[in-house]
Amino acid sequence: MAPSDGIVDLLVLGGGTAGIVGAKTAAGFGARTVLVEQERTGGDCLWTGCVPSKTLLSAAAQARSRRLAGGGETDFFAVRERIATAIQCIEPVDTPEALEDAGVEVLSGHVSFTGPGTAVLNGQVLRFRQALIATGGEPSRPGIPGLDPARTVTSETVWDLASLPARLAIVGGGPIACELGQAFARLGADVTMVVRSRILPKETPEAVDIIRASLKADGVTILEKSSISHATSPAEGHRLHLKDGTTVDADTVLLAAGRTPRTTGIGLEHVGVHLDDRGRVLTNQHMQTTNPLIWAAGDVTAHPQFTHLAGVHASVAASNAVLGVRRRISPVIPRVTYTSPEVAAVTSGESGQLVTSRTVWHSHLDRAVTEDRTEGFTELLVGPGGRVLGGTIVGPRAGESLAELSLAVHKKLTTSDIAGTTHAYPTYSDGVWNAAVLDVRERLKSPLARNAVKGLATLRRLALDARRISSKPGTRPQPDAQH
Ligand SMILES: Cc1cc2nc3c(=O)[nH]c(=O)nc-3n(C[C@H](O)[C@H](O)[C@H](O)COP(=O)(O)OP(=O)(O)OC[C@H]3O[C@@H](n4cnc5c(N)ncnc54)[C@H](O)[C@@H]3O)c2cc1C
Ligand SMILES: NC(=O)c1ccc[n+]([C@@H]2O[C@H](COP(=O)([O-])OP(=O)(O)OC[C@H]3O[C@@H](n4cnc5c(N)ncnc54)[C@H](O)[C@@H]3O)[C@@H](O)[C@H]2O)c1
């Protein structure tokens, strides 16, 4: 059925994670849902983001182990093949066919709003009751005079490199720069990162110190608090001129300096959808834009740019749109940067409630000791009454240990809840357990808790003494009824 035959309940702009989850949610509720994708469904995460980058990191870790064991260099073509295989394996859940199976109509082309309740696609008018903007973002291109953009790569095009660059310069120091920088260095490239701020500006200084040391150990040169004034192009490659007068020579320059939301050319001005001062679609806690019949989710909004948030926020938006309910997005946000070691953190938006933090260094974590990976730590942020407000974990597979912490924050659990849960030994999750036990122990040192414990012990002693005195000499002690 052509979509212009009737009014669509929910028109979804974009077929990345946010669009796919939003469309499937709406169709699952029985809404007539049309998703329009201009390129290929699956979006950034599948094609150029999470999936290729995590596969690259895994291949690079193996390449490093092989090299350390005296094995040969890694074939870059084989790495590319491995990335393609991972994408192929995951792609089927994101295809137009999978969406159609879930009850979503999928159309191809660039869609834009033309007025309230109308949009245009390939010259055809689409009429809709409500819409979900899920158009994502694209790599920002910092204006560097003299740098030919056609000769640089971004997170969208780095996957097309035919061979491993001998010298790779990366502009930026966020998760993309750190993950790709470490991966390329481990594969054998000579990597230099030029970063305006410090690396990973959202992470704690203690976490960043560990990642910086790890990147350096892999041979990455990190130039922090550095600005590029201009670039020149020698016969081969690029020369970046820094404001301090030094230069960086590279065969390939990777631009990883943040992402820009895709909001131009989609007719937002015709539907009253407003942007913030950084060009991101403004939403409220229900993922509703400034037009109450238009919703938004994913990288096009002002929320942190993660696949899990894109999906969860799109689900909230679609439920609210189709069912007329008022679901709110959760303030609890987990994130993981997949460097080696990983940096995993969860925040609750309640930092004002912070009472203390408890840190267990992994030099005291038995699993880390047995694996000779003691560089990390587990830090719990603790609020009143031992409430777990968030935390940071740095270590191998820190992202897996983060799940427990995310649940604790989401469910408003206390350190006593975690301390009272038996954890298998020896695991990296012991770090979370030990930090919680540390907090409980410290809180037991308060005068009130100390007096209560002292009182209980005294009562117990008195009870035992009374029993001893009343029992006849020579009789065997009776087992305590309570045990
Ligand atoms: C290198 C890299 C690694 C990453 N790693 C991780 C990670 O490990 N974990 C994590 O959580 N996040 C990661 N991210 C972030 C994650 O990829 C994004 O947050 C997520 O993909 C955003 O999804 P989205 O649906 O909002 O946007 P997108 O995936 O960008 O999808 C938007 C879609 O809309 C389409 N579109 C745009 N305009 C129109 C239009 N007018 N008409 C029709 N279609 C349109 C686009 O073609 C695109 O397919 C990574 C990102 C990068 C770049
Ligand atoms: N593991 C993950 O979940 C993961 C991995 C990759 C990307 N992402 C998402 O993608 C988003 C974009 O990542 P990103 O790394 O591009 O951006 P970012 O916005 O997180 O970091 C940008 C970095 O580039 C630096 N920078 C900006 N302009 C610069 C310039 N002109 N010269 C030198 N340095 C400059 C900044 O100081 C900062 O360090 C992230 O915010 C993240 O949400 C997530």
Coordinates of C-alpha atoms and ligand atoms in Angstrom, one line a residue:
M1 CA 0.0 0.0 0.0
A2 CA 1.5 3.4 -0.9
P3 CA 1.9 5.6 2.2
S4 CA 0.0 8.5 0.6
D5 CA -3.1 6.3 0.6
G6 CA -3.7 7.1 4.2
I7 CA -2.4 9.0 7.2
V8 CA 0.6 7.4 8.8
D9 CA 0.4 7.2 12.6
L10 CA 4.1 7.6 13.1
L11 CA 6.5 8.7 10.4
V12 CA 10.1 7.9 11.4
L13 CA 12.9 9.9 9.8
G14 CA 16.1 7.8 9.8
G15 CA 16.8 4.1 10.0
G16 CA 19.7 4.0 12.6
T17 CA 19.3 2.6 16.1
A18 CA 16.8 5.3 17.2
G19 CA 14.7 5.0 14.1
I20 CA 14.7 1.2 14.1
V21 CA 13.8 0.8 17.8
G22 CA 11.2 3.6 17.6
A23 CA 9.5 2.2 14.5
K24 CA 9.5 -1.4 15.9
T25 CA 8.0 -0.1 19.2
A26 CA 5.3 1.8 17.4
A27 CA 4.4 -1.0 15.0
G28 CA 4.3 -3.4 18.0
F29 CA 1.6 -1.3 19.5
G30 CA -0.4 -1.6 16.2
A31 CA 0.4 1.9 14.9
R32 CA 0.7 2.4 11.1
T33 CA 4.4 3.1 11.0
V34 CA 6.5 4.3 8.1
L35 CA 10.3 4.5 8.4
V36 CA 12.3 6.4 5.8
E37 CA 16.0 5.8 5.3
Q38 CA 18.1 7.8 2.8
E39 CA 21.1 5.4 2.7
R40 CA 21.0 2.0 4.4
T41 CA 19.2 0.8 7.5
G42 CA 21.4 0.0 10.5
G43 CA 22.9 3.5 10.9
D44 CA 26.1 4.6 12.3
C45 CA 26.4 1.9 15.0
L46 CA 26.3 -1.0 12.5
W47 CA 28.2 0.3 9.6
T48 CA 30.7 2.8 10.8
G49 CA 30.5 3.0 14.6
C50 CA 30.3 0.4 17.4
V51 CA 30.4 -2.8 15.4
P52 CA 33.5 -2.0 13.2
S53 CA 35.3 -0.2 16.0
K54 CA 34.9 -3.0 18.5
T55 CA 35.9 -5.6 15.9
L56 CA 39.0 -3.5 15.1
L57 CA 39.9 -3.2 18.7
S58 CA 39.6 -7.0 19.2
A59 CA 41.7 -7.6 16.0
A60 CA 44.3 -5.1 17.3
A61 CA 44.5 -6.7 20.7
Q62 CA 45.2 -10.0 19.1
A63 CA 47.8 -8.4 16.8
R64 CA 49.6 -7.0 19.8
S65 CA 49.6 -10.4 21.6
R66 CA 50.9 -12.0 18.4
R67 CA 53.7 -9.5 18.1
L68 CA 54.7 -9.7 21.7
A69 CA 54.9 -13.5 21.3
G70 CA 57.3 -13.0 18.5
G71 CA 54.7 -13.7 15.7
G72 CA 54.5 -11.7 12.5
E73 CA 52.7 -8.5 11.5
T74 CA 48.9 -8.6 11.0
D75 CA 47.5 -8.5 7.5
F76 CA 45.4 -5.3 7.3
F77 CA 43.2 -6.8 4.6
A78 CA 42.4 -9.7 7.0
V79 CA 41.3 -7.2 9.6
R80 CA 39.0 -5.5 7.1
E81 CA 37.6 -8.8 6.2
R82 CA 36.9 -9.6 9.9
I83 CA 35.1 -6.3 10.3
A84 CA 33.0 -7.0 7.2
T85 CA 32.1 -10.4 8.6
A86 CA 31.0 -9.0 12.0
I87 CA 28.8 -6.4 10.2
Q88 CA 27.3 -9.1 8.0
C89 CA 26.6 -11.2 11.0
I90 CA 24.7 -8.5 12.9
E91 CA 23.1 -6.8 9.9
P92 CA 20.1 -9.1 9.5
V93 CA 18.2 -7.7 12.5
D94 CA 18.4 -4.2 11.0
T95 CA 17.4 -4.9 7.4
P96 CA 14.2 -3.5 5.8
E97 CA 13.0 -7.1 5.6
A98 CA 13.3 -7.4 9.4
L99 CA 11.5 -4.1 9.9
E100 CA 8.7 -5.2 7.5
D101 CA 8.4 -8.5 9.5
A102 CA 7.9 -6.3 12.6
G103 CA 5.1 -4.5 10.8
V104 CA 7.0 -1.4 9.7
E105 CA 6.7 0.0 6.2
V106 CA 10.2 1.0 5.0
L107 CA 10.7 3.6 2.3
S108 CA 13.9 4.8 0.7
G109 CA 15.0 8.4 0.1
H110 CA 15.6 11.7 1.8
V111 CA 12.5 12.8 3.7
S112 CA 11.7 16.3 4.9
F113 CA 8.8 18.1 6.6
T114 CA 6.8 20.5 4.5
G115 CA 4.2 21.6 7.0
P116 CA 2.1 20.4 10.0
G117 CA 1.3 16.7 9.3
T118 CA 3.0 16.6 5.9
A119 CA 6.4 15.6 4.5
V120 CA 7.9 15.0 1.1
L121 CA 9.8 11.9 -0.1
N122 CA 10.9 11.5 -3.7
G123 CA 8.4 14.1 -4.7
Q124 CA 5.5 12.3 -3.1
V125 CA 3.6 13.7 -0.2
L126 CA 3.4 11.7 3.1
R127 CA 0.7 12.6 5.6
F128 CA 1.3 11.7 9.2
R129 CA -0.3 12.2 12.6
Q130 CA 3.0 12.2 14.5
A131 CA 6.7 11.9 13.6
L132 CA 9.9 10.8 15.2
I133 CA 13.1 12.5 14.2
A134 CA 16.0 10.0 14.3
T135 CA 18.4 11.5 11.7
G136 CA 21.5 11.0 13.8
G137 CA 24.7 13.0 13.3
E138 CA 27.9 13.0 11.3
P139 CA 31.5 13.7 12.1
S140 CA 32.3 17.4 12.7
R141 CA 35.0 18.9 10.4
P142 CA 37.1 21.3 12.4
G143 CA 38.1 24.1 10.0
I144 CA 41.9 23.7 9.7
P145 CA 43.3 26.1 7.1
G146 CA 45.2 24.3 4.4
L147 CA 43.9 20.8 5.3
D148 CA 42.3 19.3 2.3
P149 CA 39.1 17.6 3.6
A150 CA 39.1 15.3 0.6
R151 CA 42.4 13.8 1.8
T152 CA 41.4 13.2 5.4
V153 CA 39.3 10.4 6.9
T154 CA 36.6 10.4 9.5
S155 CA 34.9 7.6 11.5
E156 CA 32.7 7.2 8.4
T157 CA 35.5 6.6 5.9
V158 CA 38.4 5.2 7.9
W159 CA 37.0 1.8 7.3
D160 CA 37.7 2.1 3.6
L161 CA 41.5 2.5 4.0
A162 CA 43.2 0.0 1.7
S163 CA 46.3 -0.3 3.8
L164 CA 47.5 0.5 7.3
P165 CA 48.8 4.0 7.4
A166 CA 52.4 4.1 8.4
R167 CA 51.9 7.5 10.2
L168 CA 48.4 8.4 11.4
A169 CA 47.5 11.8 13.0
I170 CA 44.3 12.0 14.8
V171 CA 42.6 15.3 15.5
G172 CA 40.6 14.9 18.7
G173 CA 40.8 13.0 22.0
G174 CA 37.3 11.7 22.8
P175 CA 36.2 8.0 22.7
I176 CA 36.6 7.8 18.9
A177 CA 40.2 9.1 18.9
C178 CA 41.3 7.0 21.9
E179 CA 39.7 3.7 20.7
L180 CA 40.8 4.0 17.1
G181 CA 44.2 5.5 18.1
Q182 CA 45.0 2.5 20.3
A183 CA 43.7 0.0 17.7
F184 CA 45.8 1.5 14.9
A185 CA 48.9 1.7 17.1
R186 CA 48.5 -1.9 18.1
L187 CA 48.2 -2.9 14.4
G188 CA 51.6 -1.2 13.8
A189 CA 50.8 2.4 12.8
D190 CA 52.8 5.3 14.2
V191 CA 49.9 7.3 15.8
T192 CA 49.9 10.9 17.1
M193 CA 46.8 12.4 18.7
V194 CA 46.5 16.2 18.7
V195 CA 43.9 17.1 21.3
R196 CA 42.6 20.6 22.1
S197 CA 41.5 19.5 25.7
R198 CA 42.9 16.6 27.6
I199 CA 41.9 13.1 26.3
L200 CA 38.5 11.7 27.4
P201 CA 37.3 15.0 28.9
K202 CA 34.2 13.4 30.4
E203 CA 36.1 10.8 32.5
T204 CA 37.8 11.4 35.9
P205 CA 41.4 12.5 36.0
E206 CA 42.4 9.2 37.7
A207 CA 40.8 7.2 34.9
V208 CA 42.4 9.3 32.3
D209 CA 45.8 8.9 33.8
I210 CA 45.6 5.2 33.3
I211 CA 44.3 5.4 29.7
R212 CA 47.0 7.9 28.8
A213 CA 49.7 5.6 30.2
S214 CA 48.2 2.7 28.3
L215 CA 48.0 4.5 25.0
K216 CA 51.6 5.7 25.5
A217 CA 52.7 2.1 26.2
D218 CA 51.2 1.1 22.9
G219 CA 53.3 3.8 21.2
V220 CA 50.7 6.5 20.8
T221 CA 52.1 10.1 21.0
I222 CA 49.5 12.3 22.8
L223 CA 49.7 16.0 22.4
E224 CA 47.1 17.4 24.8
K225 CA 46.1 21.1 25.2
S226 CA 47.4 21.5 21.6
S227 CA 45.8 23.5 18.8
I228 CA 46.5 23.2 15.1
S229 CA 47.0 26.6 13.4
H230 CA 47.1 25.3 9.8
A231 CA 48.2 22.4 7.7
T232 CA 50.4 22.1 4.6
S233 CA 50.5 19.2 2.1
P234 CA 54.0 18.0 1.2
A235 CA 54.3 15.7 -1.8
E236 CA 53.2 12.8 0.4
G237 CA 50.7 13.1 3.2
H238 CA 50.1 16.1 5.5
R239 CA 52.0 18.4 7.9
L240 CA 50.0 19.7 10.8
H241 CA 51.4 23.0 12.2
L242 CA 50.6 23.4 15.9
K243 CA 50.3 26.8 17.6
D244 CA 53.4 26.1 19.7
G245 CA 55.5 26.0 16.5
T246 CA 55.9 22.2 16.3
T247 CA 54.7 20.1 13.5
V248 CA 53.2 16.6 13.1
D249 CA 53.8 14.7 9.8
A250 CA 51.3 12.1 8.8
D251 CA 50.2 10.0 5.8
T252 CA 46.6 10.0 6.9
V253 CA 44.7 12.4 9.1
L254 CA 41.7 11.1 11.0
L255 CA 39.2 13.8 12.1
A256 CA 37.6 12.7 15.4
A257 CA 36.7 16.0 17.0
G258 CA 33.0 15.4 17.8
R259 CA 29.8 15.0 15.8
T260 CA 27.3 17.4 14.3
P261 CA 23.5 16.6 14.4
R262 CA 21.8 16.1 11.0
T263 CA 19.1 18.7 11.1
T264 CA 19.6 20.6 7.9
G265 CA 17.4 19.9 4.9
I266 CA 14.7 18.2 6.9
G267 CA 12.3 21.1 7.1
L268 CA 12.3 21.6 10.8
E269 CA 11.3 25.3 10.2
H270 CA 8.0 24.1 8.7
V271 CA 6.9 22.2 11.8
G272 CA 8.1 24.4 14.7
V273 CA 10.9 22.1 15.9
H274 CA 13.5 24.2 17.7
L275 CA 17.2 23.5 18.1
D276 CA 19.5 24.4 21.0
D277 CA 22.6 26.7 20.5
R278 CA 24.6 23.7 19.3
G279 CA 22.1 22.8 16.6
R280 CA 20.7 19.8 18.4
V281 CA 16.9 19.1 18.5
L282 CA 15.5 20.2 21.8
T283 CA 13.4 17.6 23.7
N284 CA 11.8 17.4 27.1
Q285 CA 12.0 14.4 29.5
H286 CA 9.3 12.6 27.3
M287 CA 11.4 13.0 24.1
Q288 CA 8.9 15.5 22.8
T289 CA 10.2 18.3 20.7
T290 CA 8.9 21.9 20.8
N291 CA 6.1 20.6 18.5
P292 CA 4.1 18.3 20.7
L293 CA 3.3 15.9 17.8
I294 CA 6.9 15.5 16.8
W295 CA 9.4 13.4 18.9
A296 CA 13.1 12.9 18.6
A297 CA 15.7 10.5 19.8
G298 CA 19.4 9.5 19.3
D299 CA 22.4 11.6 18.2
V300 CA 20.2 14.3 16.7
T301 CA 19.2 15.4 20.2
A302 CA 21.3 16.9 23.0
H303 CA 21.6 13.6 24.9
P304 CA 24.9 11.8 25.1
Q305 CA 25.6 9.9 21.9
F306 CA 25.4 6.2 22.6
T307 CA 23.5 3.4 20.9
H308 CA 21.9 2.3 24.1
L309 CA 20.5 5.7 24.7
A310 CA 19.3 6.1 21.1
G311 CA 17.3 2.9 21.4
V312 CA 15.9 3.5 24.9
H313 CA 15.0 7.1 24.2
A314 CA 13.3 6.1 20.9
S315 CA 11.3 3.5 22.7
V316 CA 10.1 6.1 25.2
A317 CA 9.3 8.5 22.4
A318 CA 7.3 5.9 20.4
S319 CA 5.4 4.7 23.4
N320 CA 4.4 8.2 24.4
A321 CA 3.5 9.1 20.8
V322 CA 1.4 6.1 20.1
L323 CA -0.2 5.4 23.4
G324 CA -0.5 8.9 24.7
V325 CA 1.3 8.0 27.9
R326 CA 3.9 10.2 29.6
R327 CA 7.0 7.9 30.0
R328 CA 10.1 9.8 31.1
I329 CA 13.6 9.0 30.2
S330 CA 15.8 7.7 33.0
P331 CA 18.6 10.0 34.3
V332 CA 20.8 6.9 34.8
I333 CA 23.4 6.9 32.0
P334 CA 26.0 4.2 31.6
R335 CA 28.9 4.5 29.2
V336 CA 32.0 2.5 28.3
T337 CA 35.1 3.5 26.3
Y338 CA 36.6 0.3 24.9
T339 CA 40.2 1.1 25.2
S340 CA 42.5 -1.3 27.0
P341 CA 41.8 -1.1 29.9
E342 CA 38.2 -0.1 29.4
V343 CA 36.7 2.9 31.2
A344 CA 33.2 2.3 32.3
A345 CA 31.1 4.8 34.2
V346 CA 27.5 5.4 35.3
T347 CA 25.9 8.6 36.4
S348 CA 22.5 9.3 38.0
G349 CA 22.3 13.0 37.7
E350 CA 22.3 13.2 41.5
S351 CA 25.8 14.3 42.1
G352 CA 24.5 17.0 44.5
Q353 CA 23.7 14.1 46.8
L354 CA 27.2 12.8 47.0
V355 CA 28.4 12.0 50.5
T356 CA 31.6 10.1 49.8
S357 CA 33.3 7.9 47.3
R358 CA 34.9 4.5 47.9
T359 CA 37.7 3.3 45.8
V360 CA 39.3 -0.2 45.5
W361 CA 42.5 -0.2 43.5
H362 CA 42.9 -3.3 41.4
S363 CA 46.3 -3.9 42.9
H364 CA 44.2 -5.3 45.8
L365 CA 41.8 -7.2 43.5
D366 CA 42.7 -10.8 43.2
R367 CA 41.5 -11.4 39.7
A368 CA 43.4 -8.4 38.5
V369 CA 46.5 -9.7 40.3
T370 CA 46.2 -13.2 38.8
E371 CA 45.9 -11.6 35.3
D372 CA 48.7 -9.1 35.9
R373 CA 46.2 -6.2 35.1
T374 CA 46.4 -4.2 38.3
E375 CA 46.4 -0.8 36.8
G376 CA 42.7 -0.1 37.2
F377 CA 40.3 0.7 40.0
T378 CA 36.6 0.6 41.0
E379 CA 35.1 3.7 42.5
L380 CA 31.6 3.9 43.9
L381 CA 29.9 7.2 44.5
V382 CA 27.8 7.0 47.6
G383 CA 24.9 9.2 48.8
P384 CA 22.9 9.4 52.0
G385 CA 22.2 6.1 53.7
G386 CA 24.7 4.3 51.5
R387 CA 22.7 4.9 48.3
V388 CA 24.8 4.1 45.2
L389 CA 24.8 7.2 43.0
G390 CA 27.2 6.1 40.3
G391 CA 30.8 5.1 39.8
T392 CA 33.7 4.4 37.5
I393 CA 35.5 1.2 36.8
V394 CA 38.8 1.0 34.9
G395 CA 40.0 -2.4 34.0
P396 CA 39.7 -5.3 31.5
R397 CA 36.0 -5.9 30.7
A398 CA 35.0 -3.0 33.0
G399 CA 31.9 -2.6 30.8
E400 CA 30.6 -6.0 32.0
S401 CA 31.1 -5.1 35.7
L402 CA 29.3 -1.8 35.0
A403 CA 25.9 -3.7 34.5
E404 CA 25.7 -4.4 38.3
L405 CA 26.4 -0.8 39.1
S406 CA 23.9 0.5 36.6
L407 CA 21.2 -1.7 38.1
A408 CA 22.1 -0.5 41.6
V409 CA 21.9 3.1 40.6
H410 CA 18.6 2.6 38.6
K411 CA 17.0 0.7 41.5
K412 CA 18.3 3.1 44.1
L413 CA 20.1 0.2 45.9
T414 CA 22.6 0.8 48.8
T415 CA 26.1 -0.4 49.3
S416 CA 24.6 -2.8 52.0
D417 CA 22.5 -4.4 49.2
I418 CA 25.6 -5.0 47.1
A419 CA 27.7 -6.0 50.1
G420 CA 25.0 -8.5 51.1
T421 CA 25.0 -10.1 47.7
T422 CA 27.6 -13.0 47.3
H423 CA 29.9 -12.4 44.4
A424 CA 31.8 -15.2 42.7
Y425 CA 35.5 -15.3 43.4
P426 CA 37.8 -14.2 41.8
T427 CA 36.1 -11.8 39.4
Y428 CA 36.5 -8.2 38.3
S429 CA 33.0 -7.7 39.8
D430 CA 34.7 -8.3 43.2
G431 CA 35.9 -4.7 42.8
V432 CA 32.3 -3.5 43.1
W433 CA 31.6 -5.8 46.0
N434 CA 34.8 -4.9 47.8
A435 CA 34.1 -1.1 47.4
A436 CA 30.6 -1.7 48.8
V437 CA 31.9 -3.7 51.7
L438 CA 34.4 -0.9 52.4
D439 CA 31.6 1.6 52.5
V440 CA 29.5 -0.6 54.9
R441 CA 32.5 -1.1 57.1
E442 CA 33.3 2.6 57.2
R443 CA 29.7 3.5 58.0
L444 CA 29.8 0.9 60.9
K445 CA 32.5 3.1 62.4
S446 CA 30.0 6.0 63.0
P447 CA 29.4 6.5 66.8
L448 CA 25.7 5.5 66.4
A449 CA 26.6 2.2 64.5
R450 CA 29.5 1.5 66.9
N451 CA 27.3 2.0 69.9
A452 CA 24.6 -0.3 68.4
V453 CA 27.1 -3.0 67.7
K454 CA 28.7 -2.7 71.1
G455 CA 25.2 -2.9 72.7
L456 CA 24.4 -6.1 70.8
A457 CA 27.7 -7.7 71.7
T458 CA 27.1 -6.8 75.4
L459 CA 23.6 -8.3 75.4
R460 CA 24.9 -11.5 73.8
R461 CA 27.7 -11.8 76.4
L462 CA 25.2 -11.3 79.2
A463 CA 22.8 -13.9 77.7
L464 CA 25.7 -16.4 77.4
D465 CA 26.9 -15.8 80.9
A466 CA 23.4 -16.2 82.3
R467 CA 23.0 -19.5 80.5
R468 CA 26.4 -20.7 81.7
I469 CA 25.5 -19.9 85.3
S470 CA 22.1 -21.5 85.2
S471 CA 23.4 -24.8 83.6
K472 CA 24.4 -27.5 86.0
P473 CA 28.1 -28.3 86.3
G474 CA 29.1 -31.3 84.1
T475 CA 26.2 -31.0 81.7
R476 CA 27.1 -30.6 78.0
P477 CA 26.5 -27.2 76.4
Q478 CA 23.2 -27.1 74.4
P479 CA 23.3 -25.9 70.8
D480 CA 22.1 -22.3 70.5
A481 CA 18.4 -22.3 69.4
Q482 CA 19.1 -19.5 67.0
H483 CA 21.8 -21.2 64.9
Ligands
LIG1 C1 33.4 5.1 15.7 C2 32.2 5.1 16.6 C3 32.2 4.2 17.6 C4 31.0 4.2 18.4 N1 31.0 3.2 19.4 C5 30.0 3.2 20.2 C6 29.9 2.2 21.2 O1 30.8 1.4 21.4 N2 28.8 2.2 22.1 C7 27.8 3.1 21.9 O2 26.9 3.1 22.7 N3 27.8 4.1 21.0 C8 28.9 4.1 20.1 N4 28.9 5.1 19.1 C9 27.8 6.0 19.0 C10 26.6 5.4 18.3 O3 27.1 4.8 17.0 C11 25.5 6.4 18.0 O4 25.2 7.0 19.2 C12 24.3 5.7 17.4 O5 24.5 5.0 16.3 C13 23.2 6.8 17.1 O6 22.1 6.3 16.5 P1 21.0 7.2 15.7 O7 19.9 6.3 15.3 O8 20.7 8.4 16.6 O9 21.8 7.8 14.5 P2 22.4 7.1 13.2 O10 22.9 5.7 13.4 O11 23.3 8.1 12.6 O12 21.1 7.0 12.2 C14 20.5 8.0 11.5 C15 20.0 7.6 10.2 O13 19.2 8.6 9.6 C16 19.4 8.6 8.3 N5 18.9 9.9 7.8 C17 19.4 11.1 8.2 N6 18.6 12.1 7.6 C18 17.7 11.5 6.9 C19 16.6 12.0 6.1 N7 16.3 13.3 6.0 N8 15.8 11.1 5.5 C20 16.0 9.8 5.7 N9 17.0 9.3 6.4 C21 17.8 10.1 7.0 C22 20.9 8.4 8.1 O14 21.2 7.9 6.8 C23 21.1 7.3 9.2 O15 21.0 6.0 8.7 C24 30.0 5.1 18.2 C25 30.1 6.0 17.2 C26 31.2 6.1 16.4 C27 31.2 7.1 15.3
LIG2 N1 32.5 3.6 23.3 C1 31.6 4.4 23.0 O1 30.5 4.4 23.6 C2 31.8 5.4 21.9 C3 32.9 5.3 21.1 C4 33.1 6.2 20.1 C5 32.2 7.3 20.0 N2 31.2 7.4 20.9 C6 30.2 8.5 20.8 O2 30.5 9.4 19.7 C7 30.6 10.7 20.2 C8 31.6 11.5 19.3 O3 32.9 11.0 19.7 P1 34.2 11.9 19.4 O4 35.4 11.2 20.0 O5 34.3 12.4 18.0 O6 33.9 13.3 20.2 P2 33.8 13.9 21.6 O7 33.0 15.1 21.4 O8 33.5 13.0 22.7 O9 35.4 14.4 21.8 C9 35.9 15.3 20.9 C10 37.4 15.5 21.3 O10 38.0 16.2 20.3 C11 38.7 17.4 20.8 N3 38.7 18.4 19.8 C12 37.6 19.1 19.3 N4 37.9 19.9 18.3 C13 39.3 19.8 18.2 C14 40.3 20.4 17.3 N5 39.9 21.3 16.4 N6 41.6 20.1 17.5 C15 41.9 19.1 18.4 N7 41.0 18.5 19.2 C16 39.8 18.9 19.1 C17 38.0 17.7 22.1 O11 38.8 18.4 22.9 C18 37.6 16.3 22.6 O12 38.7 15.8 23.2 C19 31.0 10.6 21.6 O13 30.6 11.7 22.3 C20 30.4 9.4 22.1 O14 29.2 9.6 22.7 C21 31.0 6.5 21.8

